[in-house]
CSV table of C-alpha atoms in Angstrom, one decimal:
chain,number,residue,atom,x,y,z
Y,1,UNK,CA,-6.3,14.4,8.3
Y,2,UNK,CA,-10.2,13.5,7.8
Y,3,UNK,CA,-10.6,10.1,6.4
Y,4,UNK,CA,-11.4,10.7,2.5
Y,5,UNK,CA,-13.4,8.3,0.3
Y,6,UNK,CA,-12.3,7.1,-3.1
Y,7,UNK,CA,-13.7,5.5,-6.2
Y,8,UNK,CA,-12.7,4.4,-9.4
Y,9,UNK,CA,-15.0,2.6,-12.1
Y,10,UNK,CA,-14.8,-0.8,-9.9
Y,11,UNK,CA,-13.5,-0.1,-6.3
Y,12,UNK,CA,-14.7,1.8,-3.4
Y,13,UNK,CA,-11.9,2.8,-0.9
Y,14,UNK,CA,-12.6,3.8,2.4
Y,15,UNK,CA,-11.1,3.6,5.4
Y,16,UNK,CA,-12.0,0.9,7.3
Y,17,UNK,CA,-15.2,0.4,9.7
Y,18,UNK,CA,-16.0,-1.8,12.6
Y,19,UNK,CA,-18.3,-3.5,10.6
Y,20,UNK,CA,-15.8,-4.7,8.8
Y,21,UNK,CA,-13.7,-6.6,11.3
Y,22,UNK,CA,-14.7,-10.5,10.2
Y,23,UNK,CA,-14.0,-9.6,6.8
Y,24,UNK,CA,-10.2,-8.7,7.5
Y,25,UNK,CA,-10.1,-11.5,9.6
Y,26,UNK,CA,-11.1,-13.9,7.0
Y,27,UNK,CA,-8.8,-12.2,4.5
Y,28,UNK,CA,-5.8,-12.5,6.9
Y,29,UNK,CA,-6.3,-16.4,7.5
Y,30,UNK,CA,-3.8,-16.6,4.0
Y,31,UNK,CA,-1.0,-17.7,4.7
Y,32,UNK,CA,0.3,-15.8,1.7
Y,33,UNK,CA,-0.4,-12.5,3.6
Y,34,UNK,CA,1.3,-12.6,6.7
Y,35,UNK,CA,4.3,-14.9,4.7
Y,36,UNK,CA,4.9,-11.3,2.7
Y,37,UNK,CA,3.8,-8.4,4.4
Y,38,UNK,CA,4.0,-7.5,8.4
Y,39,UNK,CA,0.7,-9.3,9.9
Y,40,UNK,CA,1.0,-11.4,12.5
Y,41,UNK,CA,0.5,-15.2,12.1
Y,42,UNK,CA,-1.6,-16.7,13.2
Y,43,UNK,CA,-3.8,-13.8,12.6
Y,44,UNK,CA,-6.9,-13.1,15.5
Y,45,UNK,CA,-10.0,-12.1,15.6
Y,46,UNK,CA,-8.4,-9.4,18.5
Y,47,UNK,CA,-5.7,-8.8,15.4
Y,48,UNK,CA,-7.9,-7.2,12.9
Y,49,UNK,CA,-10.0,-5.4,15.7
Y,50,UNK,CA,-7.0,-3.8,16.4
Y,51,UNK,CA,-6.2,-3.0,12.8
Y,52,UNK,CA,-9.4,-1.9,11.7
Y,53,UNK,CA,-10.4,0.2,15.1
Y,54,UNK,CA,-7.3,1.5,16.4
Y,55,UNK,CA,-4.3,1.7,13.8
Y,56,UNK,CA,-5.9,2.9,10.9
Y,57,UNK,CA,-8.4,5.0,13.0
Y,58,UNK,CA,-5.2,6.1,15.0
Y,59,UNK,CA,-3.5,6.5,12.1
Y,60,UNK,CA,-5.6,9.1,9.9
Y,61,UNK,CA,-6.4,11.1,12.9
Y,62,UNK,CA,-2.3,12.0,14.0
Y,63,UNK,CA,-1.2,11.8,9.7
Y,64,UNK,CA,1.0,8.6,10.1
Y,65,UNK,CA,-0.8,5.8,8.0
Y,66,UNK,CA,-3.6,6.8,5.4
Y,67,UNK,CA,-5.3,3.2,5.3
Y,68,UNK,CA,-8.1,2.2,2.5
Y,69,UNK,CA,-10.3,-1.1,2.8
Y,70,UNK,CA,-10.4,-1.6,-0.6
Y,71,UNK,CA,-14.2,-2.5,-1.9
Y,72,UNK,CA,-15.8,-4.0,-4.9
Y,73,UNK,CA,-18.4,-1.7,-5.6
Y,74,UNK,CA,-21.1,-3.7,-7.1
Y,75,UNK,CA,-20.8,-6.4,-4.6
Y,76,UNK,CA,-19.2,-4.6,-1.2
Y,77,UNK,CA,-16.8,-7.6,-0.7
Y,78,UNK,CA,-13.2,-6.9,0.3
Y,79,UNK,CA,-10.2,-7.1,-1.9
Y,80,UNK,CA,-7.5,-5.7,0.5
Y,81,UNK,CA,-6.2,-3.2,2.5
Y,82,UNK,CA,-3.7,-0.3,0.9
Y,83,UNK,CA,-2.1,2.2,2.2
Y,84,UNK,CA,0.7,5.5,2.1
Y,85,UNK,CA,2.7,4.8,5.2
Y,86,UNK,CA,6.3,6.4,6.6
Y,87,UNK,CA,3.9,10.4,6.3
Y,88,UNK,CA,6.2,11.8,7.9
Y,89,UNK,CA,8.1,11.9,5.3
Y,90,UNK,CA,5.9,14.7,3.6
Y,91,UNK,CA,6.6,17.2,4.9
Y,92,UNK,CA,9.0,19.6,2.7
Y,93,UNK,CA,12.2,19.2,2.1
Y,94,UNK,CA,11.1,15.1,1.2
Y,95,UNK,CA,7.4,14.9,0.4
Y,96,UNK,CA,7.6,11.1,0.0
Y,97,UNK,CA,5.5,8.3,0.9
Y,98,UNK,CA,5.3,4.6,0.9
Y,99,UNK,CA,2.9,2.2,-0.6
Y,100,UNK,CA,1.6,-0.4,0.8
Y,101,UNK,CA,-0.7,-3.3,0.6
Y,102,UNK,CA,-2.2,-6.7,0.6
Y,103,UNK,CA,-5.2,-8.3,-1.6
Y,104,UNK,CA,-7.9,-11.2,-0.1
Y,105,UNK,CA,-6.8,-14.3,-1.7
Y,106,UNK,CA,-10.1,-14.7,-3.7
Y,107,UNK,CA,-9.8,-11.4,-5.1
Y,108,UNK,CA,-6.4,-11.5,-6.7
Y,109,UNK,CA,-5.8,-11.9,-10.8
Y,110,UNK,CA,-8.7,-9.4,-11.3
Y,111,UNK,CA,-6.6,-5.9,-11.6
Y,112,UNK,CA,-8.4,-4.7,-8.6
Y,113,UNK,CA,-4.8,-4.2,-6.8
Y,114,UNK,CA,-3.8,-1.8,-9.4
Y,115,UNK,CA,-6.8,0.2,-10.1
Y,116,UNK,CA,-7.0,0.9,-6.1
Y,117,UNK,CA,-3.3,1.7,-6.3
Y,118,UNK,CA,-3.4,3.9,-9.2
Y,119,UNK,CA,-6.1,6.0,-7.3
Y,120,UNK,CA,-4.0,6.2,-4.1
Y,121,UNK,CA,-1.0,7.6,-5.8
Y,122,UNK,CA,-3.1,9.9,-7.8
Y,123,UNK,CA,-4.7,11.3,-4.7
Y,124,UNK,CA,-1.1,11.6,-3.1
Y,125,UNK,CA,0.4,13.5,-5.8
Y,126,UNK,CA,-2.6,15.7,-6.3
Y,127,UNK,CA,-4.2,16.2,-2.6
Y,128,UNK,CA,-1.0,15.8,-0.3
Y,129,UNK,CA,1.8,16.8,-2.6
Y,130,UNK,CA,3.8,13.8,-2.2
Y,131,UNK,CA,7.1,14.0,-4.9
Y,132,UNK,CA,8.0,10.7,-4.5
Y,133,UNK,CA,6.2,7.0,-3.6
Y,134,UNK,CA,8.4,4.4,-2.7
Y,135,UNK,CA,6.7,0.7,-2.7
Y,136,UNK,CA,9.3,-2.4,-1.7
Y,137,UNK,CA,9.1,-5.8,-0.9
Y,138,UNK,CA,10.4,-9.2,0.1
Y,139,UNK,CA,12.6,-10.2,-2.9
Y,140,UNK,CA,10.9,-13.0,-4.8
Y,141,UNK,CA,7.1,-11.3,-3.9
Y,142,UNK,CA,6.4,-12.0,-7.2
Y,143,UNK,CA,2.9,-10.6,-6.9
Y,144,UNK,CA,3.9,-7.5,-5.6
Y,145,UNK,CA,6.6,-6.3,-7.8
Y,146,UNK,CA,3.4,-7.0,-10.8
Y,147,UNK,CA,1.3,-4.7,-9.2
Y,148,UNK,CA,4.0,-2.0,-8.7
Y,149,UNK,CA,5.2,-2.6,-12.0
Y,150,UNK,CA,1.6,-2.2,-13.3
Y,151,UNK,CA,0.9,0.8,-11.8
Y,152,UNK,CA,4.0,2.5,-13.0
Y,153,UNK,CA,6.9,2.2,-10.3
Y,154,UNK,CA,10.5,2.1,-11.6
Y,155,UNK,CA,12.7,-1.3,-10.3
Y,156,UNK,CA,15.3,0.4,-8.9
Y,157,UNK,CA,17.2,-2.3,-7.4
Y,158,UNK,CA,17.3,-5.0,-4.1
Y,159,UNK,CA,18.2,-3.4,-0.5
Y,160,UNK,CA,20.2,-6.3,1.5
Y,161,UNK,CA,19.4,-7.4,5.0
Y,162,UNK,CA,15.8,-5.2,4.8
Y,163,UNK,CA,12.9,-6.8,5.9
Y,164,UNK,CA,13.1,-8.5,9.3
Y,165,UNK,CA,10.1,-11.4,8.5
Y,166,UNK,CA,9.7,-14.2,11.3
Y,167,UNK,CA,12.7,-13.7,12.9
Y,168,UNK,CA,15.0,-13.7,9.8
Y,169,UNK,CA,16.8,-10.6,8.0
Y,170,UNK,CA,15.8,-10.5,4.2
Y,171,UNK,CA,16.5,-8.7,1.1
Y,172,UNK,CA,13.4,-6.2,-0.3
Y,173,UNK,CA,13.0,-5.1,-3.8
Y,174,UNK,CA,12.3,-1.5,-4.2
Y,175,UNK,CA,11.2,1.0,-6.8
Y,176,UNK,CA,9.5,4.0,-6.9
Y,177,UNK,CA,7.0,6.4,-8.7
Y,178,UNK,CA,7.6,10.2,-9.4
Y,179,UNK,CA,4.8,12.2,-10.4
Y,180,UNK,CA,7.1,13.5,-13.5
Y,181,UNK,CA,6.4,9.6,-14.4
Y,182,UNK,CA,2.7,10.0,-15.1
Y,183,UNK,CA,3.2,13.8,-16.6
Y,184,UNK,CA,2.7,15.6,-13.7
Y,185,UNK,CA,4.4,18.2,-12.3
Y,186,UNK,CA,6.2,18.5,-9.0
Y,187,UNK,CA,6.9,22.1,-6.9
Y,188,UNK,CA,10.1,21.0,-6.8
Y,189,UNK,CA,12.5,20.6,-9.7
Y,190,UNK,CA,13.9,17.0,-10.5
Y,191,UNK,CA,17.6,16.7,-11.9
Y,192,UNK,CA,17.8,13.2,-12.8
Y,193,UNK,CA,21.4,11.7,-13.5
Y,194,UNK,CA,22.5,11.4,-16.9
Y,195,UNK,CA,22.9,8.5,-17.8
C-alpha cells in the first residue's frame, strides 16, 4: 500500500522518516517501552534505523505492518509509534487487524494515545475494510488496557502463556473493537451470542 498521512485536531501521523531516527531512539531509551512491548533492550541507535528505514518502510510497501510516527502538530515532537499489524489477516473471509503501540514517556497523560488510535481504527474500518481490531497486552500493562478501553475496545478476557518477553512466557489481556461498536456497518453480518 502507499504510505497515507493522517490528522486529527492535535496529532499528525505519518509514517516514519529518516529524519526521524534520533527521536525514536530517544523515545526507546524508557525502560517502560521495551519492559511492555517487543523492542529490544538496550535499544541502539542501529535499532531504530532499522525500525524507522527498513520495517516500517518494508512493511507498507509488501501490506504487513501499517506503521504511524505519531506527531504533535503544533510542535513536531514525537509521541509514539502505532500501528495495525498481523494484515494478513484482511483479506476476506477474516478482515482483522491488530493494534499496536507505544507512547514517548514525556508525552504520556495527555490523550494523545487515544486520539491517534481512534484515527487509525477509523481509517481501518473505512479505507481497508477491516471487521475486526484486536489490541492485547502483557497482563498488568495498566497503561495499555486505558488507552484500549478509551478508544472503545471490549475486555474480552486474559490468554495464558502469550507473550514471550525477556525470555519468560506471560499472560496478555485482549479485547477487541468491531465496527458495529462505533455504529458502523460491516459487509459481513455479525451474530453475536446471546447472552
Amino acid at each position: 500500500m502507499e504510505p497515507i498521512t493522517l490528522t486529527t485536531d492535535r496529532l499528525l501521523l505519518r509514517p516514519l522518516a529518516s529524519g526521524d531516527v534520533d527521536a525514536v531512539l530517544a523515545a526507546c531509551q524508557d525502560p517502560e517501552i521495551p519492559r511492555w512491548t517487543s523492542v529490544p533492550s538496550p535499544y541502539t541507535r542501529e535499532h531504530a534505523v532499522g525500525f524507522v528505514e527498513q520495517i516500517s518502510a518494508d512493511g507498507w510497501r509488501d501490506d504487513s505492518l501499517y506503521n504511524f510516527g505519531v506527531f504533535t502538530r503544533d510542535t513536531g515532537a514525537l509521541v509514539g509509534s502505532m500501528g495495525l499489524v498481523r494484515l494478513g489477516q484482511l483479506a476476506a473471509p477474516t478482515h482483522q487487524a491488530e493494534l499496536g503501540y507505544w507512547t514517548a514517556k514525556e508525552q504520556r497523560g495527555r490523550g494523545y494515545t487515544v486520539e491517534a488510535a481512534r484515527a487509525v481504527c477509523a481509517w481501518a474500518f473505512d479505507a481497508l475494510g477491516v471487521e475486526r481490531i484486536e489490541w492485547y497486552a502483557e497482563a498488568g500493562n495498566e497503561g495499555s488496557r486505558a488507552v484500549a478501553r478509551r478508544t472503545g475496545f471490549v475486555m474480552e478476557g486474559t490468554m495464558r502463556s502469550k507473550i514471550v518477553q525477556q525470555g519468560t512466557r506471560r499472560d496478555a489481556w485482549y479485547g477487541s473493537l468491531l465496527p458495529s461498536d462505533w455504529d458502523r456497518a460491516t459487509a459481513t453480518p455479525y451474530l453475536p451470542h446471546p447472552a
